[in-house]
PDB file of C-alpha atoms in Angstrom:
ATOM      1  CA  GLU A   1       0.046  -0.258   0.204  1.00  0.00           C
ATOM      2  CA  ASP A   2       1.675   3.692  -0.681  1.00  0.00           C
ATOM      3  CA  LYS A   3       1.703   5.431   2.204  1.00  0.00           C
ATOM      4  CA  VAL A   4       3.440   8.478   3.364  1.00  0.00           C
ATOM      5  CA  VAL A   5       4.197   9.005   7.460  1.00  0.00           C
ATOM      6  CA  GLN A   6       4.894  11.385   9.094  1.00  0.00           C
ATOM      7  CA  SER A   7       7.054  11.987  12.624  1.00  0.00           C
ATOM      8  CA  PRO A   8       6.234  13.431  15.275  1.00  0.00           C
ATOM      9  CA  LEU A   9       2.325  13.849  15.045  1.00  0.00           C
ATOM     10  CA  SER A  10       2.979  16.758  17.637  1.00  0.00           C
ATOM     11  CA  LEU A  11       5.946  18.782  18.810  1.00  0.00           C
ATOM     12  CA  VAL A  12       5.799  21.789  21.469  1.00  0.00           C
ATOM     13  CA  VAL A  13       9.582  23.412  21.336  1.00  0.00           C
ATOM     14  CA  HIS A  14      10.301  27.046  22.908  1.00  0.00           C
ATOM     15  CA  GLU A  15      11.368  29.878  21.209  1.00  0.00           C
ATOM     16  CA  GLY A  16      14.905  29.661  19.564  1.00  0.00           C
ATOM     17  CA  ASP A  17      15.062  25.911  19.767  1.00  0.00           C
ATOM     18  CA  THR A  18      16.046  23.580  16.455  1.00  0.00           C
ATOM     19  CA  VAL A  19      13.293  21.057  15.070  1.00  0.00           C
ATOM     20  CA  THR A  20      13.543  18.291  12.608  1.00  0.00           C
ATOM     21  CA  LEU A  21      10.102  17.089  11.227  1.00  0.00           C
ATOM     22  CA  ASN A  22      10.383  13.859   9.479  1.00  0.00           C
ATOM     23  CA  CYS A  23       9.144  12.463   6.256  1.00  0.00           C
ATOM     24  CA  SER A  24       9.424   8.798   5.323  1.00  0.00           C
ATOM     25  CA  TYR A  25       6.843   7.143   1.912  1.00  0.00           C
ATOM     26  CA  GLU A  26       6.425   4.105   0.227  1.00  0.00           C
ATOM     27  CA  VAL A  27       5.620   4.164  -3.387  1.00  0.00           C
ATOM     28  CA  THR A  28       6.606   3.017  -6.729  1.00  0.00           C
ATOM     29  CA  ASN A  29       7.904   5.839  -9.335  1.00  0.00           C
ATOM     30  CA  PHE A  30       8.809   8.344  -6.899  1.00  0.00           C
ATOM     31  CA  ARG A  31       8.864  11.605  -8.677  1.00  0.00           C
ATOM     32  CA  SER A  32       8.855  14.296  -6.316  1.00  0.00           C
ATOM     33  CA  LEU A  33       7.986  15.517  -2.528  1.00  0.00           C
ATOM     34  CA  LEU A  34       6.909  18.947  -1.008  1.00  0.00           C
ATOM     35  CA  TRP A  35       6.421  20.053   1.863  1.00  0.00           C
ATOM     36  CA  TYR A  36       3.687  22.579   3.021  1.00  0.00           C
ATOM     37  CA  LYS A  37       2.716  24.434   6.214  1.00  0.00           C
ATOM     38  CA  GLN A  38      -0.589  24.954   6.758  1.00  0.00           C
ATOM     39  CA  GLU A  39      -1.114  27.507   9.863  1.00  0.00           C
ATOM     40  CA  LYS A  40      -4.799  28.325   9.677  1.00  0.00           C
ATOM     41  CA  LYS A  41      -6.680  27.578   7.003  1.00  0.00           C
ATOM     42  CA  ALA A  42      -4.497  26.575   3.212  1.00  0.00           C
ATOM     43  CA  PRO A  43      -1.650  25.022   3.516  1.00  0.00           C
ATOM     44  CA  THR A  44       1.262  26.877   1.889  1.00  0.00           C
ATOM     45  CA  PHE A  45       4.308  25.347  -0.142  1.00  0.00           C
ATOM     46  CA  LEU A  46       8.023  25.393   1.241  1.00  0.00           C
ATOM     47  CA  PHE A  47      10.187  23.270  -0.942  1.00  0.00           C
ATOM     48  CA  MET A  48       9.950  20.947  -3.783  1.00  0.00           C
ATOM     49  CA  LEU A  49      12.285  17.927  -3.676  1.00  0.00           C
ATOM     50  CA  THR A  50      13.101  15.186  -6.828  1.00  0.00           C
ATOM     51  CA  SER A  51      16.983  14.695  -6.072  1.00  0.00           C
ATOM     52  CA  SER A  52      19.205  12.723  -3.319  1.00  0.00           C
ATOM     53  CA  GLY A  53      20.985  15.020  -0.797  1.00  0.00           C
ATOM     54  CA  ILE A  54      20.476  18.329  -2.241  1.00  0.00           C
ATOM     55  CA  GLU A  55      19.189  20.586   0.529  1.00  0.00           C
ATOM     56  CA  LYS A  56      17.177  23.217  -0.555  1.00  0.00           C
ATOM     57  CA  LYS A  57      17.260  26.192   1.475  1.00  0.00           C
ATOM     58  CA  SER A  58      14.534  28.834   2.361  1.00  0.00           C
ATOM     59  CA  GLY A  59      15.662  31.852   5.299  1.00  0.00           C
ATOM     60  CA  ARG A  60      15.521  29.533   8.835  1.00  0.00           C
ATOM     61  CA  LEU A  61      14.215  26.405   6.697  1.00  0.00           C
ATOM     62  CA  SER A  62      15.354  23.813   5.052  1.00  0.00           C
ATOM     63  CA  SER A  63      15.195  20.355   3.508  1.00  0.00           C
ATOM     64  CA  ILE A  64      17.054  17.292   2.457  1.00  0.00           C
ATOM     65  CA  LEU A  65      15.597  13.936   0.797  1.00  0.00           C
ATOM     66  CA  ASP A  66      16.974  10.713   0.428  1.00  0.00           C
ATOM     67  CA  LYS A  67      15.214   8.371  -2.067  1.00  0.00           C
ATOM     68  CA  LYS A  68      17.525   5.280  -1.014  1.00  0.00           C
ATOM     69  CA  GLU A  69      15.791   4.916   2.441  1.00  0.00           C
ATOM     70  CA  LEU A  70      12.925   6.407   1.351  1.00  0.00           C
ATOM     71  CA  PHE A  71      12.466   9.789   3.769  1.00  0.00           C
ATOM     72  CA  SER A  72      12.694  13.852   4.563  1.00  0.00           C
ATOM     73  CA  ILE A  73      13.429  16.077   6.396  1.00  0.00           C
ATOM     74  CA  LEU A  74      12.607  19.049   7.515  1.00  0.00           C
ATOM     75  CA  ASN A  75      14.927  21.802   9.304  1.00  0.00           C
ATOM     76  CA  ILE A  76      13.694  24.474  11.375  1.00  0.00           C
ATOM     77  CA  THR A  77      16.733  26.775  13.303  1.00  0.00           C
ATOM     78  CA  ALA A  78      15.404  29.168  15.611  1.00  0.00           C
ATOM     79  CA  THR A  79      11.847  28.814  16.001  1.00  0.00           C
ATOM     80  CA  GLN A  80      10.095  31.990  16.602  1.00  0.00           C
ATOM     81  CA  THR A  81       5.948  31.874  17.949  1.00  0.00           C
ATOM     82  CA  GLY A  82       4.840  32.416  14.071  1.00  0.00           C
ATOM     83  CA  ASP A  83       6.597  28.529  13.137  1.00  0.00           C
ATOM     84  CA  SER A  84       3.663  27.136  15.265  1.00  0.00           C
ATOM     85  CA  ALA A  85       1.703  25.011  12.345  1.00  0.00           C
ATOM     86  CA  VAL A  86       0.669  21.402  10.752  1.00  0.00           C
ATOM     87  CA  TYR A  87       3.286  20.587   8.752  1.00  0.00           C
ATOM     88  CA  LEU A  88       2.870  18.538   5.860  1.00  0.00           C
ATOM     89  CA  CYS A  89       4.469  16.335   3.579  1.00  0.00           C
ATOM     90  CA  ALA A  90       3.625  15.359   0.807  1.00  0.00           C
ATOM     91  CA  VAL A  91       4.542  12.567  -2.946  1.00  0.00           C
ATOM     92  CA  THR A  92       3.672  12.064  -6.256  1.00  0.00           C
ATOM     93  CA  TYR A  93       4.529   9.351  -7.667  1.00  0.00           C
ATOM     94  CA  TYR A  94       3.242   7.221 -11.244  1.00  0.00           C
ATOM     95  CA  GLY A  95       0.688   4.531  -9.761  1.00  0.00           C
ATOM     96  CA  GLY A  96      -0.153   2.485 -12.168  1.00  0.00           C
ATOM     97  CA  ALA A  97      -1.721   4.719 -15.805  1.00  0.00           C
ATOM     98  CA  THR A  98      -2.259   7.618 -13.725  1.00  0.00           C
ATOM     99  CA  ASN A  99      -0.492  10.211 -11.776  1.00  0.00           C
ATOM    100  CA  LYS A 100      -0.659   9.943  -7.942  1.00  0.00           C
ATOM    101  CA  LEU A 101      -0.183  12.242  -5.157  1.00  0.00           C
ATOM    102  CA  ILE A 102      -0.768  11.321  -1.406  1.00  0.00           C
ATOM    103  CA  PHE A 103       0.191  13.670   1.863  1.00  0.00           C
ATOM    104  CA  GLY A 104       0.758  12.923   5.366  1.00  0.00           C
ATOM    105  CA  THR A 105      -1.142  13.551   8.642  1.00  0.00           C
ATOM    106  CA  GLY A 106       1.356  15.715   9.536  1.00  0.00           C
ATOM    107  CA  THR A 107       3.453  17.390  12.503  1.00  0.00           C
ATOM    108  CA  LEU A 108       1.866  19.829  14.607  1.00  0.00           C
ATOM    109  CA  LEU A 109       4.861  21.645  15.847  1.00  0.00           C
ATOM    110  CA  ALA A 110       4.034  24.598  18.589  1.00  0.00           C
ATOM    111  CA  VAL A 111       6.265  26.774  19.702  1.00  0.00           C
ATOM    112  CA  GLN A 112       6.182  29.057  22.883  1.00  0.00           C
ATOM    113  CA  PRO A 113       7.471  31.875  23.529  1.00  0.00           C
TER     114      PRO A 113
ATOM    115  CA  GLU B   1      -2.830  38.743  -7.500  1.00  0.00           C
ATOM    116  CA  ALA B   2      -2.069  35.190  -8.323  1.00  0.00           C
ATOM    117  CA  GLN B   3      -4.715  33.176  -6.515  1.00  0.00           C
ATOM    118  CA  VAL B   4      -7.178  30.326  -6.167  1.00  0.00           C
ATOM    119  CA  THR B   5     -10.932  31.868  -5.494  1.00  0.00           C
ATOM    120  CA  GLN B   6     -13.733  29.317  -3.741  1.00  0.00           C
ATOM    121  CA  ASN B   7     -16.860  29.438  -2.836  1.00  0.00           C
ATOM    122  CA  PRO B   8     -19.089  29.587  -1.173  1.00  0.00           C
ATOM    123  CA  ARG B   9     -16.539  29.303   1.964  1.00  0.00           C
ATOM    124  CA  TYR B  10     -19.390  27.722   4.497  1.00  0.00           C
ATOM    125  CA  LEU B  11     -22.771  25.691   3.594  1.00  0.00           C
ATOM    126  CA  ILE B  12     -24.310  23.697   5.647  1.00  0.00           C
ATOM    127  CA  THR B  13     -26.940  21.652   3.660  1.00  0.00           C
ATOM    128  CA  VAL B  14     -29.235  18.687   3.932  1.00  0.00           C
ATOM    129  CA  THR B  15     -28.985  14.863   2.639  1.00  0.00           C
ATOM    130  CA  GLY B  16     -30.194  14.517  -0.877  1.00  0.00           C
ATOM    131  CA  LYS B  17     -29.754  18.196  -2.061  1.00  0.00           C
ATOM    132  CA  LYS B  18     -26.972  19.011  -4.771  1.00  0.00           C
ATOM    133  CA  LEU B  19     -24.613  21.175  -4.641  1.00  0.00           C
ATOM    134  CA  THR B  20     -21.536  22.523  -6.094  1.00  0.00           C
ATOM    135  CA  VAL B  21     -18.711  23.906  -5.343  1.00  0.00           C
ATOM    136  CA  THR B  22     -16.654  26.139  -7.336  1.00  0.00           C
ATOM    137  CA  CYS B  23     -13.254  27.076  -7.861  1.00  0.00           C
ATOM    138  CA  SER B  24     -11.779  29.439 -10.219  1.00  0.00           C
ATOM    139  CA  GLN B  25      -7.465  30.166 -10.501  1.00  0.00           C
ATOM    140  CA  ASN B  26      -6.059  33.287 -12.348  1.00  0.00           C
ATOM    141  CA  MET B  27      -2.469  31.694 -13.015  1.00  0.00           C
ATOM    142  CA  ASN B  28      -3.199  30.151 -16.179  1.00  0.00           C
ATOM    143  CA  HIS B  29      -2.535  26.569 -14.508  1.00  0.00           C
ATOM    144  CA  GLU B  30      -3.040  23.319 -15.952  1.00  0.00           C
ATOM    145  CA  TYR B  31      -2.718  21.141 -13.121  1.00  0.00           C
ATOM    146  CA  MET B  32      -6.369  21.633 -10.638  1.00  0.00           C
ATOM    147  CA  SER B  33      -7.363  19.047  -7.981  1.00  0.00           C
ATOM    148  CA  TRP B  34      -9.897  18.720  -5.128  1.00  0.00           C
ATOM    149  CA  TYR B  35      -8.753  17.863  -1.537  1.00  0.00           C
ATOM    150  CA  ARG B  36     -10.949  16.695   1.540  1.00  0.00           C
ATOM    151  CA  GLN B  37      -9.356  16.975   4.277  1.00  0.00           C
ATOM    152  CA  ASP B  38     -10.185  15.465   7.694  1.00  0.00           C
ATOM    153  CA  PRO B  39      -9.438  15.053  11.989  1.00  0.00           C
ATOM    154  CA  GLY B  40      -6.591  12.342  11.952  1.00  0.00           C
ATOM    155  CA  LEU B  41      -7.294  12.148   8.251  1.00  0.00           C
ATOM    156  CA  GLY B  42      -4.765  14.424   6.492  1.00  0.00           C
ATOM    157  CA  LEU B  43      -5.436  15.286   2.786  1.00  0.00           C
ATOM    158  CA  ARG B  44      -6.625  13.005   1.001  1.00  0.00           C
ATOM    159  CA  GLN B  45      -7.550  13.943  -3.367  1.00  0.00           C
ATOM    160  CA  ILE B  46     -10.530  13.397  -4.791  1.00  0.00           C
ATOM    161  CA  TYR B  47     -10.223  14.341  -8.301  1.00  0.00           C
ATOM    162  CA  TYR B  48      -7.394  16.211 -10.401  1.00  0.00           C
ATOM    163  CA  SER B  49      -7.038  17.185 -13.759  1.00  0.00           C
ATOM    164  CA  MET B  50      -4.039  18.093 -16.195  1.00  0.00           C
ATOM    165  CA  ASN B  51      -5.762  20.111 -18.340  1.00  0.00           C
ATOM    166  CA  VAL B  52      -9.423  21.206 -20.154  1.00  0.00           C
ATOM    167  CA  GLU B  53     -11.493  17.931 -20.081  1.00  0.00           C
ATOM    168  CA  VAL B  54      -8.831  15.525 -18.762  1.00  0.00           C
ATOM    169  CA  THR B  55      -9.748  14.759 -15.755  1.00  0.00           C
ATOM    170  CA  ASP B  56      -8.920  11.776 -13.201  1.00  0.00           C
ATOM    171  CA  LYS B  57     -10.051  10.487  -9.922  1.00  0.00           C
ATOM    172  CA  GLY B  58      -7.699  10.845  -7.051  1.00  0.00           C
ATOM    173  CA  ASP B  59      -7.630   8.391  -3.388  1.00  0.00           C
ATOM    174  CA  VAL B  60     -11.459   9.221  -2.583  1.00  0.00           C
ATOM    175  CA  PRO B  61     -13.491  10.039  -5.884  1.00  0.00           C
ATOM    176  CA  GLU B  62     -16.530   8.369  -4.523  1.00  0.00           C
ATOM    177  CA  GLY B  63     -19.777  10.413  -4.124  1.00  0.00           C
ATOM    178  CA  TYR B  64     -18.276  13.646  -6.023  1.00  0.00           C
ATOM    179  CA  LYS B  65     -17.959  14.804  -9.971  1.00  0.00           C
ATOM    180  CA  VAL B  66     -16.282  17.339 -11.637  1.00  0.00           C
ATOM    181  CA  SER B  67     -15.707  18.996 -14.836  1.00  0.00           C
ATOM    182  CA  ARG B  68     -13.138  21.329 -16.760  1.00  0.00           C
ATOM    183  CA  LYS B  69     -14.486  23.045 -19.532  1.00  0.00           C
ATOM    184  CA  GLU B  70     -12.303  26.176 -18.958  1.00  0.00           C
ATOM    185  CA  LYS B  71      -8.489  26.560 -17.895  1.00  0.00           C
ATOM    186  CA  ARG B  72      -9.384  28.597 -15.057  1.00  0.00           C
ATOM    187  CA  ASN B  73     -12.478  26.709 -13.175  1.00  0.00           C
ATOM    188  CA  PHE B  74     -12.855  23.112 -11.973  1.00  0.00           C
ATOM    189  CA  PRO B  75     -15.827  22.967  -9.960  1.00  0.00           C
ATOM    190  CA  LEU B  76     -16.828  19.944  -7.640  1.00  0.00           C
ATOM    191  CA  ILE B  77     -20.209  18.227  -7.975  1.00  0.00           C
ATOM    192  CA  LEU B  78     -21.889  16.600  -4.859  1.00  0.00           C
ATOM    193  CA  GLU B  79     -25.162  15.165  -6.736  1.00  0.00           C
ATOM    194  CA  SER B  80     -27.261  13.559  -3.766  1.00  0.00           C
ATOM    195  CA  PRO B  81     -24.485  15.202  -0.454  1.00  0.00           C
ATOM    196  CA  SER B  82     -24.363  12.594   2.812  1.00  0.00           C
ATOM    197  CA  PRO B  83     -22.914  12.884   6.424  1.00  0.00           C
ATOM    198  CA  ASN B  84     -19.858  11.622   5.574  1.00  0.00           C
ATOM    199  CA  GLN B  85     -18.745  14.446   3.076  1.00  0.00           C
ATOM    200  CA  THR B  86     -19.290  16.615   6.317  1.00  0.00           C
ATOM    201  CA  SER B  87     -15.308  17.398   5.777  1.00  0.00           C
ATOM    202  CA  LEU B  88     -13.268  20.582   4.505  1.00  0.00           C
ATOM    203  CA  TYR B  89     -12.401  21.043   0.903  1.00  0.00           C
ATOM    204  CA  PHE B  90      -8.958  22.776  -0.329  1.00  0.00           C
ATOM    205  CA  CYS B  91      -9.445  23.289  -4.061  1.00  0.00           C
ATOM    206  CA  ALA B  92      -5.254  23.622  -5.753  1.00  0.00           C
ATOM    207  CA  SER B  93      -4.025  24.288  -8.693  1.00  0.00           C
ATOM    208  CA  SER B  94      -0.026  23.966 -10.215  1.00  0.00           C
ATOM    209  CA  GLY B  95       1.592  24.553 -13.621  1.00  0.00           C
ATOM    210  CA  THR B  96       2.777  21.430 -13.491  1.00  0.00           C
ATOM    211  CA  TYR B  97       1.330  18.579 -11.574  1.00  0.00           C
ATOM    212  CA  LEU B  98       4.731  17.939 -10.719  1.00  0.00           C
ATOM    213  CA  TYR B  99       4.986  21.419  -8.658  1.00  0.00           C
ATOM    214  CA  GLU B 100       3.570  23.383  -6.042  1.00  0.00           C
ATOM    215  CA  GLN B 101       0.686  23.821  -5.778  1.00  0.00           C
ATOM    216  CA  TYR B 102      -1.582  26.764  -4.422  1.00  0.00           C
ATOM    217  CA  PHE B 103      -4.362  26.360  -2.941  1.00  0.00           C
ATOM    218  CA  GLY B 104      -7.615  28.171  -2.097  1.00  0.00           C
ATOM    219  CA  PRO B 105      -9.322  29.765   1.259  1.00  0.00           C
ATOM    220  CA  GLY B 106     -11.246  26.446   2.039  1.00  0.00           C
ATOM    221  CA  THR B 107     -15.139  25.462   2.103  1.00  0.00           C
ATOM    222  CA  ARG B 108     -16.367  23.921   5.400  1.00  0.00           C
ATOM    223  CA  LEU B 109     -19.048  21.638   4.099  1.00  0.00           C
ATOM    224  CA  THR B 110     -21.443  20.697   6.609  1.00  0.00           C
ATOM    225  CA  VAL B 111     -24.369  17.842   5.432  1.00  0.00           C
ATOM    226  CA  THR B 112     -27.241  16.834   8.281  1.00  0.00           C
TER     227      THR B 112
END
């Protein structure tokens, strides 16, 4: 069964801490892995990863993909209260005759002052 | 401003009463998709469209219909809504299938 599993399910940290969020997947014909941030309503795009070992970085956020071990991590350094959100991981792959996309259930991050 | 719009944002309806949730994007994107989000289950894809007149089922298509007659619009149709379709629905679009999707603001649907 194709699946995307995120861990931990939830996390509480203090401002200034560094956090690592995990996303592992089991799909055939992998194409890409995407990270989104969901605050109040609609998810917003963070990163897309297609190649192993190449770090994507945006400010205090960074992400890397390991296609051999089938996982990705999202790092957030010097966390701020505005980083509090649900972080979603999604994987696109080619399933049979059609393109597929599945999301993990997300990691809820709470950053306390 | 580049955006995806959905209407209505909130809807309470009764079992069996047909409804349509509209979705429109102004970015000339080819790929559009509908998701539902439920607690503990995350975002699940209902239907997607690679281009005009090209649609395909996602993971949970039962009870839903879609159409893509124009590039900018991708309405979601519930012919006979049931209470298990109570959910938060998102429409999304992207330039191509693989790349970042822009999500609409969501439609909170309650079926009684």
